[in-house]
Amino acid sequence: MWEYTDKVKDYFFNPKNSGILEDASGVGDVGALSCGDALRLMIKVDEPTQTITDAKFQTFGCGSAIASSSALTELIIGKTIDEALELTNQDIADFLGGLPPEKMHCSVMGYEALHAAVANFRGETWVDDHEEGALICKCFGIDEGMIERTIRGNDLTSIEEITNYTKAGGGCSTCAESLEAVLERVNGEMVAEGTLAPEMAFSLTSYVRPVKKGKIVNLDEKKTPLTTLQKIRLIEETIEAIRPSLQRDGGDCELIDVDGNRVMVKLTGACVGCHLSSATIEGVQAKLVEAVGMPLIVIPVTQMH
Amino acid sequence: MIPVYLDNNATTRTDPSVVEAMLPFFVEQFGNASSMHAFGAEVGTALGKARKQLQALLGAEFDHEIVYTSGGTEADNAAILSALETQTGRDEIITSAVEHPAILSLVAHLEKTRGITVHTIGVDARGRLDIEAYRKALGPKTAIVSIMWANNETGTIFPVEQLAGLAHETGALFHTDAVQAVGKIPIDLSASEIDMLSLSGHKLHGPKGIGALYVRKGVRFRPLIRGGHQERGRRAGTENAPGIIGLGRAAELALEYMSDEQTRVAALRDRLEQGLLQRIGASFVTGDPDNRLPNTANVAFEYIEGEAILLLMNRDGIAASSGSACTSGSLEPSHVLRAMNVPYTAAHGAIRFSFSRENRDADVDHVLEAMPPIIEKLREMSPFWRERDVRTDAFNPTYA
Ligand SMILES: Cc1ncc(COP(=O)(O)O)c(C=O)c1O
Ligand code: FES
């Protein structure tokens, strides 16, 4: 049995804004019957102010899919379109007090439906890059293509790292064997291409492998905390260092602002609107925390006001 | 509100008299049956009696044909791995597409790691085995056939006794996962050709963590777990005395209640099924109504999703399951219903109601009253419901 929060249960048992919105200005359909969940989001937009004045949903899916859909409508009503587009799937999950990891895809569906509905309103088509290669991790709906890109982009050499960057393997973990196979293949290719040292490559046959040389947090260094300027410089440098790997996938990441331990970044290109965005944010966050040596929260922003 | 438990294929309530039979074997008669003293001897006698009780339920010719295991899963694994060792020169396995993961995950692993060839026999829309395909798959390389006696999701019963006969014509061993059949339908192994059979205690009001593999006398066997000489060297490890004794008592009770299961329990199931179909449109029964366990009904409600149904049922105090108890975070509908080609519109919304001798008429009344508003509420929320016959392509996702 899933451990749903009271808020998830409440939004499932008594969903708000379920039904059909007559004269909707934009409709977003995502998911499919065959996948077991599908969501239709209908929004009404006030043209002059570009404000979402009403939203309704229809959902075919599990308890958390229905709760996430309802939460989404509550989150966007009253917001301008630009404000609404800043919402991430994590915001939907947070609104509900969290979702079980295996059910995070429900919040992703909400995020996608919003983008689809806005695209429909603007007369554009919203295309997502789902399903490249075999579905490896069923818990999080992560396919082989995404895992391969994340391994290559971040030089991953262990299953734990894959889980930290993409969530794959972090649920029921029945996909562990498949993850190992993908990791071994991709690392092998990276070695052949000369982008990975052979002794670092993950191999099913060698059990003990060298430990990756991470940034060792010097205790003395810790005593004298970084100045704000040093911290921002470090963040800047780190982001610059990971940009090439994002650009390789047609995306990009730009530092917008730093406020205390909150790092605002702008994700563009392929990173936006795809499953990967949260993975990329987590990846960026992991790198930053490692480099700066203090807890940081990376917040994606689509546009600044 | 009295809770209604209709998930007996997932697990059953341990019968209080089973618990009573087990209790002395924790703090009083705690000895190890192998020990050379009075503490051990008492336990040995009780284990012997329990073995006879299970033997009677199975209609086995000899009590030493029973090898106790930790449950159905271990028995399944032990059967297949043993056959691959003893059937030298044969490296093919035949199984069905609707087996429990205890079989399917194992054979997939063997295929990948040991180069074993696996023939997976399909089923028709009612869940009946494709006998022609089965005949064709059998051959001189077949080491073992493993076909379940009754399906855990739909209750469909396979003609395992005939299938065993066909397997023997080619020299293959025949194993059946009878975890769902034992205790629910009469079984007489002495009159059958079945070589090995798996069962599990917790499916017949016995304790969890105990099961058995029946191995016909004369069938060569290699243990899965090696160590001490327990179970005649076929399953090492100190006997789970309370579990074995509980399973013995459960077997005895199952025999006593066998006719109740066939008549009264089957009638409850039929009344629920017919009542649901009458009250709720766009729903249908899956499985083979002519060859089915008396306790299982699998009803598919179209255009809605199973977990949501279960959550609302749970709020009304009704416990059932959707597809299989193992429903994980997987987005794929049950492999059993997909093998039967149940359309996606219905496979996600299939609910399994599984009865036991503990259910009463009032349980059925409560479910029949509770279900229609649950289904209606979810259908009102589903984007597919209103458009179902107007335009089937009306829902157009940007990606599929
Ligand atoms: C057909 C079938 N086989 C095997 C098992 C596994 O049995 P156990 O839980 O005792 O390992 C089950 C139980 O879910 C089952 O239904
Ligand atoms: S399939 Fe469950 S964690 Fe990957």
Tab-separated table of C-alpha atoms and ligand atoms in Angstrom, chain A residues 102 136-140 167-176 179, chain B residues 328-329, ligand 2:
chain	number	residue	atom	x	y	z
A	102	GLU	CA	7.344	5.626	-7.422
A	136	ILE	CA	14.213	0.476	-18.066
A	137	CYS	CA	12.802	1.783	-14.813
A	138	LYS	CA	9.081	1.307	-14.627
A	139	CYS	CA	8.755	3.037	-11.279
A	140	PHE	CA	9.847	6.355	-12.695
A	167	LYS	CA	15.847	8.444	-9.853
A	168	ALA	CA	15.990	5.206	-11.883
A	169	GLY	CA	16.455	2.311	-9.487
A	170	GLY	CA	15.285	4.312	-6.490
A	171	GLY	CA	11.880	2.677	-6.230
A	172	CYS	CA	11.255	-1.053	-6.172
A	173	SER	CA	14.785	-1.588	-7.565
A	174	THR	CA	13.781	-4.502	-9.780
A	175	CYS	CA	15.450	-2.604	-12.628
A	176	ALA	CA	18.869	-2.877	-10.934
A	179	LEU	CA	20.659	-0.567	-15.072
B	328	SER	CA	4.191	-2.132	-7.779
B	329	GLY	CA	4.826	1.248	-9.279
C	2	FES	S1	11.637	-0.254	-11.862
C	2	FES	FE1	11.297	0.156	-9.757
C	2	FES	S2	13.049	1.368	-9.291
C	2	FES	FE2	13.270	1.038	-11.366
